[in-house]
Each structure stands twice: as C-alpha cells, then as structure tokens.
PDB file of C-alpha atoms in Angstrom:
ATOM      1  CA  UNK K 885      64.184 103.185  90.860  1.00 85.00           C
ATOM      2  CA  UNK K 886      64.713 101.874  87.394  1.00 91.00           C
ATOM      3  CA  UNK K 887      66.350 104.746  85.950  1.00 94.00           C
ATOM      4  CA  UNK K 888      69.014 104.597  89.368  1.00 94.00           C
ATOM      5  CA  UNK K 889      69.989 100.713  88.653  1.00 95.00           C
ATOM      6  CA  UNK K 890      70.150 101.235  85.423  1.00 96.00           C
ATOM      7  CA  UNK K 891      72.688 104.458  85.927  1.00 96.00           C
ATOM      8  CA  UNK K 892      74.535 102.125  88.818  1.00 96.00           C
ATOM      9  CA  UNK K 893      75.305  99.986  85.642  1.00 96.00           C
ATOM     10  CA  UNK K 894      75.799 102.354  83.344  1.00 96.00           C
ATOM     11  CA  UNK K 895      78.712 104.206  86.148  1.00 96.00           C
ATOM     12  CA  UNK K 896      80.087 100.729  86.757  1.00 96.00           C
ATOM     13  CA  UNK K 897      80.626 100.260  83.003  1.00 96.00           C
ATOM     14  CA  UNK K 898      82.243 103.349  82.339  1.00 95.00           C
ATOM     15  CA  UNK K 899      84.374 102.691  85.538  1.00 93.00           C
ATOM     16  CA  UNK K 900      85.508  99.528  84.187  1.00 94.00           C
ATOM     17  CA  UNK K 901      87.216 101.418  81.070  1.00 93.00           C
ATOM     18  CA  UNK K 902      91.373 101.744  81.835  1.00 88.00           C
ATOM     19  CA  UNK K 903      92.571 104.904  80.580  1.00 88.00           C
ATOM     20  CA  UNK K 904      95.951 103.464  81.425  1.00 87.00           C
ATOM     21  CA  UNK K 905      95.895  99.978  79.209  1.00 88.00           C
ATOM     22  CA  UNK K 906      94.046 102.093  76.503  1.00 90.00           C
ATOM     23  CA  UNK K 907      96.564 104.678  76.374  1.00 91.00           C
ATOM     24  CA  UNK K 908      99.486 102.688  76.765  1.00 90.00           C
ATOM     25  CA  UNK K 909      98.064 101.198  73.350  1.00 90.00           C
ATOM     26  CA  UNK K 910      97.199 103.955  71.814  1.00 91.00           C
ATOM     27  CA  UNK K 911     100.165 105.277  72.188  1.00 91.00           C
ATOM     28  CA  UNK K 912     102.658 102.022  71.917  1.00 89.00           C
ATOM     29  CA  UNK K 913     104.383 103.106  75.298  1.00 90.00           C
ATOM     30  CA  UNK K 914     104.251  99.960  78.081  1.00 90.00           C
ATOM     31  CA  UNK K 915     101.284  98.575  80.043  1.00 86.00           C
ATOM     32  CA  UNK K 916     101.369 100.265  83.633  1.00 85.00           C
ATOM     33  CA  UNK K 917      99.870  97.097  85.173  1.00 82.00           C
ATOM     34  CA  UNK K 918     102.944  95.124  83.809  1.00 84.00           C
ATOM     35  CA  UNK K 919     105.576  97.761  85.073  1.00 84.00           C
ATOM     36  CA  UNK K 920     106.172  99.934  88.210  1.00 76.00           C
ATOM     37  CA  UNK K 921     103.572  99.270  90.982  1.00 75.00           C
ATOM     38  CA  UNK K 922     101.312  97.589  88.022  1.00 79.00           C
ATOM     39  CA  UNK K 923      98.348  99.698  88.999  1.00 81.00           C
ATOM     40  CA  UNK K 924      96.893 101.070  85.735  1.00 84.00           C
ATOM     41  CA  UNK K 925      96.152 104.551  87.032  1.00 83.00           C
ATOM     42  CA  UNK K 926      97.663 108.171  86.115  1.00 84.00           C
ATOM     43  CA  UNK K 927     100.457 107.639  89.298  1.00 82.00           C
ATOM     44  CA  UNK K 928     101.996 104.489  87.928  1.00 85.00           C
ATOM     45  CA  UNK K 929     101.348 105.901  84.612  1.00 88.00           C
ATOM     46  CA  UNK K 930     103.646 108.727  85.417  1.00 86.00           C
ATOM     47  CA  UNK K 931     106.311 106.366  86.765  1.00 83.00           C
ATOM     48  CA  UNK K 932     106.241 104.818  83.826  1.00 87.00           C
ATOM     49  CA  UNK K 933     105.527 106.235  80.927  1.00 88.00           C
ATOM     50  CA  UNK K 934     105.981 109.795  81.807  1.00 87.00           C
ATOM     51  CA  UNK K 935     103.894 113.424  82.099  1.00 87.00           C
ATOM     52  CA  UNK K 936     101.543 113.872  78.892  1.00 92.00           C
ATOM     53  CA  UNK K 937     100.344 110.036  79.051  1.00 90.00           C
ATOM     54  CA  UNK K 938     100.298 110.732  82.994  1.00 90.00           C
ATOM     55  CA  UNK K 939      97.626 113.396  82.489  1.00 92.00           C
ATOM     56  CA  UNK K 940      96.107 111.847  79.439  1.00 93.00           C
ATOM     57  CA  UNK K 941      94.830 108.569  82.032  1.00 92.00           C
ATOM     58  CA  UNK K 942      94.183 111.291  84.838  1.00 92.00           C
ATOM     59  CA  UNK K 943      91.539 113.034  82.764  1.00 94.00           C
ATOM     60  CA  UNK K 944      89.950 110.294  81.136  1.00 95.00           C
ATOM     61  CA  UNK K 945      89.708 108.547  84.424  1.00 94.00           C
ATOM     62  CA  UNK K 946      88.067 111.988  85.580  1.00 94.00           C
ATOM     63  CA  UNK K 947      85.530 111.955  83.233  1.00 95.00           C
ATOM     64  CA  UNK K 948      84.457 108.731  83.757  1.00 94.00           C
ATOM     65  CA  UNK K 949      83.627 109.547  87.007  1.00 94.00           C
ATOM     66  CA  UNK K 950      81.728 113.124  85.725  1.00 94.00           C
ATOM     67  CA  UNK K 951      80.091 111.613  82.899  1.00 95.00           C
ATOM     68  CA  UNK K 952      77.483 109.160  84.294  1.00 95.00           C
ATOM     69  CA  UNK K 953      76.859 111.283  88.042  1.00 94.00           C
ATOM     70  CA  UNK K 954      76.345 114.869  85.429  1.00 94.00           C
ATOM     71  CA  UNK K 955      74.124 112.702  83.362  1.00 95.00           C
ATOM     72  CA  UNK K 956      72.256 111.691  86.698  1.00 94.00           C
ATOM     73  CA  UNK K 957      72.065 115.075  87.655  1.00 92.00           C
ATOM     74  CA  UNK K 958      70.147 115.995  84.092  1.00 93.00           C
ATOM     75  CA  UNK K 959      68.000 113.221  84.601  1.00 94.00           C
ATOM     76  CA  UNK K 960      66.789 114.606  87.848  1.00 92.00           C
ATOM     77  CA  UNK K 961      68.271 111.606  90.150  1.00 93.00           C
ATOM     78  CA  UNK K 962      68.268 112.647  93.857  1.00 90.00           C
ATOM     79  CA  UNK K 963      71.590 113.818  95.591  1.00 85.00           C
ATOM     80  CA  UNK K 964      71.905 110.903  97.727  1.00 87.00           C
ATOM     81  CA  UNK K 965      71.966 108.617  94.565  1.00 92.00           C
ATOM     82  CA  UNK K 966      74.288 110.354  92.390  1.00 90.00           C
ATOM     83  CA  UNK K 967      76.421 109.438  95.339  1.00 88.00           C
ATOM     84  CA  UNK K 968      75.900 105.702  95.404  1.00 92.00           C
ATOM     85  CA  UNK K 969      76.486 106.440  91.338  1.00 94.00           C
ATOM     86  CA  UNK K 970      80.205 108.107  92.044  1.00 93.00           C
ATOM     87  CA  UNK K 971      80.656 104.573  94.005  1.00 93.00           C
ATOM     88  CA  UNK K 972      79.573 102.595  91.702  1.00 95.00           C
ATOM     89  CA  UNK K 973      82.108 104.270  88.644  1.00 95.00           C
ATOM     90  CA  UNK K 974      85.098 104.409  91.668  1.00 94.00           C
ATOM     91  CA  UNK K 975      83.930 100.152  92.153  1.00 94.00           C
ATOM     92  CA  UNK K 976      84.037  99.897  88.318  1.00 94.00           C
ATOM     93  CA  UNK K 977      87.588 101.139  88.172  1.00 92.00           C
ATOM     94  CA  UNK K 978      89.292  99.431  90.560  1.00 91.00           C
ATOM     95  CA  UNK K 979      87.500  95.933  89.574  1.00 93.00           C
ATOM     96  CA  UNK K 980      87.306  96.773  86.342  1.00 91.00           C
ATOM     97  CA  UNK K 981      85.068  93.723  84.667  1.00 91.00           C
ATOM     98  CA  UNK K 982      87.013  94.671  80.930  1.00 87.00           C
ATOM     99  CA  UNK K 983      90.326  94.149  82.940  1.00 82.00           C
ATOM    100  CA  UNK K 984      89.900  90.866  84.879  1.00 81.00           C
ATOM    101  CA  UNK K 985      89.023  92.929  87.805  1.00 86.00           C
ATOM    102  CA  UNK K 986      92.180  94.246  88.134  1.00 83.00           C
ATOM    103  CA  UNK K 987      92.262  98.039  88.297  1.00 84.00           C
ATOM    104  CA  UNK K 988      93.303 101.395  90.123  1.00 85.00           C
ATOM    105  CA  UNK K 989      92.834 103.155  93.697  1.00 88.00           C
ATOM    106  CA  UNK K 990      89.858 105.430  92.261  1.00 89.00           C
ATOM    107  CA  UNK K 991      90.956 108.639  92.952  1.00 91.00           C
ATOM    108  CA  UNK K 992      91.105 110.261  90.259  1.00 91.00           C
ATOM    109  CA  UNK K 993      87.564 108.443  89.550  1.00 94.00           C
ATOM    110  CA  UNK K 994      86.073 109.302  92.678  1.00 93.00           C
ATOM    111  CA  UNK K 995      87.858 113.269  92.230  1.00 92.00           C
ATOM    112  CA  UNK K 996      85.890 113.498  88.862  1.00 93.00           C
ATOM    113  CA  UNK K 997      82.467 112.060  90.304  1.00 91.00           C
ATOM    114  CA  UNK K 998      82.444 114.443  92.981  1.00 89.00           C
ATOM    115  CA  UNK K 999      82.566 117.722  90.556  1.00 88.00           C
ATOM    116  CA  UNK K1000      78.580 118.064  90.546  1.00 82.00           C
ATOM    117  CA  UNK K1001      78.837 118.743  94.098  1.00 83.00           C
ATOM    118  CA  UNK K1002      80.262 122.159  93.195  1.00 84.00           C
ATOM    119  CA  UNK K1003      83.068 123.939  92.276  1.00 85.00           C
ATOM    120  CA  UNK K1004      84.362 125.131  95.637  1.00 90.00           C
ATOM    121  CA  UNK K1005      83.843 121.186  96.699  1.00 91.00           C
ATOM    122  CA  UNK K1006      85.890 119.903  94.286  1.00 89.00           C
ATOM    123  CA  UNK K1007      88.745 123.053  94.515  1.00 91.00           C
ATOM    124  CA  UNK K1008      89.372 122.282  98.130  1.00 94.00           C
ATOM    125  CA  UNK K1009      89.458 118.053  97.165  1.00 93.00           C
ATOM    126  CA  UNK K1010      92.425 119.763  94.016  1.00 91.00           C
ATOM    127  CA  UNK K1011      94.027 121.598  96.577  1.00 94.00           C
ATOM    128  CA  UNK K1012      94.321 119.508  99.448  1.00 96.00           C
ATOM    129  CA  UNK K1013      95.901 116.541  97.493  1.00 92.00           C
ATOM    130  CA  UNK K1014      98.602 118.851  95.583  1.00 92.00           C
ATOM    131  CA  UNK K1015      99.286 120.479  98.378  1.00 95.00           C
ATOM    132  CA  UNK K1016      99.805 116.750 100.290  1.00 94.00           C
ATOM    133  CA  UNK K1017     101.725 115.519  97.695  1.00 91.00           C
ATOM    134  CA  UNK K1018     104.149 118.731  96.958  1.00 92.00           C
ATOM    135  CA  UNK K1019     104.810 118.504 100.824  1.00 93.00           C
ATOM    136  CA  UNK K1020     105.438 114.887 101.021  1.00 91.00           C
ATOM    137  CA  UNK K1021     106.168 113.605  97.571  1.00 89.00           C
ATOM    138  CA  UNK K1022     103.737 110.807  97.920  1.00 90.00           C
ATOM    139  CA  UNK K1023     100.501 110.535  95.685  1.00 87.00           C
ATOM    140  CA  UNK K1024      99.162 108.389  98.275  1.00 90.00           C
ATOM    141  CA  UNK K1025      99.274 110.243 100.861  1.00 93.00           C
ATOM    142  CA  UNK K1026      97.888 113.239  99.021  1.00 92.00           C
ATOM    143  CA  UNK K1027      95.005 110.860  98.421  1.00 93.00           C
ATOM    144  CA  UNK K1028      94.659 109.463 101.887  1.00 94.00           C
ATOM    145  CA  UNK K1029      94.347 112.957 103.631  1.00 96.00           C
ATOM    146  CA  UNK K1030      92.266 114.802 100.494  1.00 95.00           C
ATOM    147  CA  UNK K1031      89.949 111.862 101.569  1.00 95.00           C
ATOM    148  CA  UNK K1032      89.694 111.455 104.997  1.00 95.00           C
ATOM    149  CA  UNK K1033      88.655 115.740 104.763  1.00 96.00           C
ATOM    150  CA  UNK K1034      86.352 115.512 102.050  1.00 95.00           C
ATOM    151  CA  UNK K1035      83.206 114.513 104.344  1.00 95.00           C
ATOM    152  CA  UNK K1036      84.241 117.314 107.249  1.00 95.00           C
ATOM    153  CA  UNK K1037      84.233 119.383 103.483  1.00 95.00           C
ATOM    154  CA  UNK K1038      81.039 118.244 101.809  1.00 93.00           C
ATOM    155  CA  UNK K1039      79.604 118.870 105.718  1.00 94.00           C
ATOM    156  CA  UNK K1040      80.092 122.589 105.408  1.00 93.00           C
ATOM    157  CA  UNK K1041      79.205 123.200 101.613  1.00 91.00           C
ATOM    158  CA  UNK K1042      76.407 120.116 100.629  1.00 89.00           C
ATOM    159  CA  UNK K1043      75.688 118.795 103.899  1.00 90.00           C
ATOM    160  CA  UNK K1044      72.620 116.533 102.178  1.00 88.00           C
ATOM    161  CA  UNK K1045      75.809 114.946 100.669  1.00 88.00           C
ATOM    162  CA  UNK K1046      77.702 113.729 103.591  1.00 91.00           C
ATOM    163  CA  UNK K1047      76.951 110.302 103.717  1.00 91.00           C
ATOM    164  CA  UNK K1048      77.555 109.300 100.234  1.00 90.00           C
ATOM    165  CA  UNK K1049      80.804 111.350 100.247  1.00 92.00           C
ATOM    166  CA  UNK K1050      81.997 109.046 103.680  1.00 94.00           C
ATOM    167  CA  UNK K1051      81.325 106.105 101.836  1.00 92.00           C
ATOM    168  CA  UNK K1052      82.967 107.097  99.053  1.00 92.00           C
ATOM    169  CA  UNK K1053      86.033 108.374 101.150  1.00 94.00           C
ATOM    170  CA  UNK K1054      86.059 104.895 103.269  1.00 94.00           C
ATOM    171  CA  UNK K1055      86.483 103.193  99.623  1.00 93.00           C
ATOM    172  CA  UNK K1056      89.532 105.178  98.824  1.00 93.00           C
ATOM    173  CA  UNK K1057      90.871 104.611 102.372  1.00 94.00           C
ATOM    174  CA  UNK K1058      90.469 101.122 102.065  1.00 93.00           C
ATOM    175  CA  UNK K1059      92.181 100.459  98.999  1.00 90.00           C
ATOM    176  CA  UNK K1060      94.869 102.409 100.405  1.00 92.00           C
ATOM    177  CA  UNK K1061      95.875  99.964 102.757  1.00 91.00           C
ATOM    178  CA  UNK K1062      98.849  98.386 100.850  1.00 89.00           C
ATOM    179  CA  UNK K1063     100.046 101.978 100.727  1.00 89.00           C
ATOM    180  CA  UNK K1064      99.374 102.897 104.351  1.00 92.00           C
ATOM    181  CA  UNK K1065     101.543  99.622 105.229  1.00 92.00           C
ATOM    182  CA  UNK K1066     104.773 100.309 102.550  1.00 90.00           C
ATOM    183  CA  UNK K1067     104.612 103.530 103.956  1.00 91.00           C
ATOM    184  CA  UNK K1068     104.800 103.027 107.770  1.00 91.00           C
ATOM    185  CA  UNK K1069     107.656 100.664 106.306  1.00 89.00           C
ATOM    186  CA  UNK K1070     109.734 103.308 104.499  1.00 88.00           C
ATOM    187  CA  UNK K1071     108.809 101.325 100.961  1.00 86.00           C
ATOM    188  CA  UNK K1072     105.850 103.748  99.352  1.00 86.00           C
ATOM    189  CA  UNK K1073     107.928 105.376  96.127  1.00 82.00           C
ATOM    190  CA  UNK K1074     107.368 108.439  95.836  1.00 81.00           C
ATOM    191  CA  UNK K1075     106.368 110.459  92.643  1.00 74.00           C
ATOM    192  CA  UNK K1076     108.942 111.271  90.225  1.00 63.00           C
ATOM    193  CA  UNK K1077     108.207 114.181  87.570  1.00 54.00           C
ATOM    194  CA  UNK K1078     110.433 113.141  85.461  1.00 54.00           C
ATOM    195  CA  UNK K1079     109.352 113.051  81.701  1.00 50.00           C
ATOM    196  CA  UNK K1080     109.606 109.480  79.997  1.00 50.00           C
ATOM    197  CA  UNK K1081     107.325 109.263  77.516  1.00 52.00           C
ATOM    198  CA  UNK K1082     109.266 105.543  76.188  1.00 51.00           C
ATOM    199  CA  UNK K1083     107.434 103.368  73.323  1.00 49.00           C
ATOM    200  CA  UNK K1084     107.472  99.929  73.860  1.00 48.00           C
ATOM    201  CA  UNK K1085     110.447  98.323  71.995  1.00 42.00           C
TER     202      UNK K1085
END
C-alpha cells in the first residue's frame, strides 16, 4: 500500500509539470494560459503558437501520463491501481500544484496513461478522437466522445479495467463542461492548423 501512495504522488507530481508554460519558455514563443482560451495544453498551444510546439506539449503531456502508470506496471502494482495512478497524473495536470492549480483538460494526460492497457486500447482512444475532430473541427468534442466510448472499449479488451477507465472518463467529461456549454451556444472555436510558430516580442 506504500509503494501505491507513494506512486499516487509521484503521478500527481509529474502531472503537475506544464509542457505548455515550459515550452513556451523554452522556446520564447507566448504563454498559452495568457493567450487564446489560456488553457496550457497542446489545443490552445496550437492556437497559439502553432504545429511543432503544438505536438511538442502533446507528447510531453503524454508521457507524463505513461511514465509513472509503465513504472507501476514494472513494479508489479495491480491493474485496478495503475488506474487510480492515470487519475492521479490527469488530477496533477489540470491542478497543477507548480502552476497555482491552474492547468489543462487532461486528455492528452489521461490518452498517455491509458497506453499500458494495450495497444489496440489506446488505437481505438487515437482513432476515435481524430476521427471526431476531422468531422467536426472541434478538439473538444473529439475528446468528449473518445471518452464517453473508452469504458464500452476497455469493456471488450481489459474488462478488469473498466472501472478505473469510467472514472477516468467522468474526469475528462467533467472538465469539459465549459466546452459542452460554448458549444450548445455556437462559441467553442474550433481548431485551426494553421502554422504560427511566433516568439514573443
């Protein structure tokens, strides 16, 4: 039980790291969570700051969520706790305690963590949001629907993994909620691909 909290801690930690704000410096372009929706995730990152930061935030954000549950896994942690884990490095990124507690939506957190559960898993997660978002244009609703199938997904292929994948999926729901309401509005922006790639002035 030790070796689970202290792997809750170590997931939230590594959660709490913003590839966006550390990119953004790294590269002297501006800080997401000052422009465009202000979320420090890849989306916003796109929006602002163009494709190859975009993907730079949307990998490290991945591993962040791979590292600590594949570490889990090594250490021999049962299935239903590298679950809770994935939750606890999705928690850590969107109340990031490095950033004030003010972070992303988690998916592309909660998309890395869930990569131990297989490859076909995870595929079917990929392919579900690209193909939401090529169809609609909207990263949140690519998000919204990859999650609301990934426990009728996990059901088929891990079924031991259900319950931890719902509770994972009802966290990404939830913090959808601002974008569930723009978007019954007609306000959600959608994604532009457009390449920016601006330095801060």
């Amino acid at each position: 039980m030790l070796l689970i909290v202290i792997m809750l801690i170590v997931a939230y930690l590594c959660g709490s790291l913003s590839g966006g704000l550390i990119f953004s410096k790294i590269m002297h372009l501006r800080n997401p969570s000052e422009f465009g929706s202000h979320n420090p995730g890849a989306t916003n990152m796109l929006r602002v700051n163009g494709k190859f930061p975009a993907f730079c935030v949307l990998l490290f954000d991945m591993l962040k969520g791979l590292l600590p549950v594949y570490i889990s896994y090594r250490l021999g942690i049962a299935p239903f706790f590298l679950g809770v884990i994935a939750i606890a490095a999705c928690l850590g990124h969107i109340f990031p305690c490095f950033f004030h507690f003010h972070g992303g939506k988690g998916v592309a957190t909660a998309m890395g963590s869930v990569i131990m559960l297989g490859y076909d898993f995870s595929g079917l997660l990929l392919a579900t949001w690209v193909i939401a978002v090529l169809v609609t244009r909207y990263s949140s609703v690519g998000a919204i629907i990859t999650f609301l199938l990934a426990p009728l997904y996990v059901w088929f292929i891990r079924p031991e993994m259900t319950m931890p994948v719902a509770m994972l999926s009802c966290l990404i729901i939830v913090r959808h909620s601002s974008n569930i309401q723009r978007l019954f509005k007609g306000e959600e922006p959608k994604i532009c691909f457009k390449s920016k790639n601006k330095p801060i002035q």
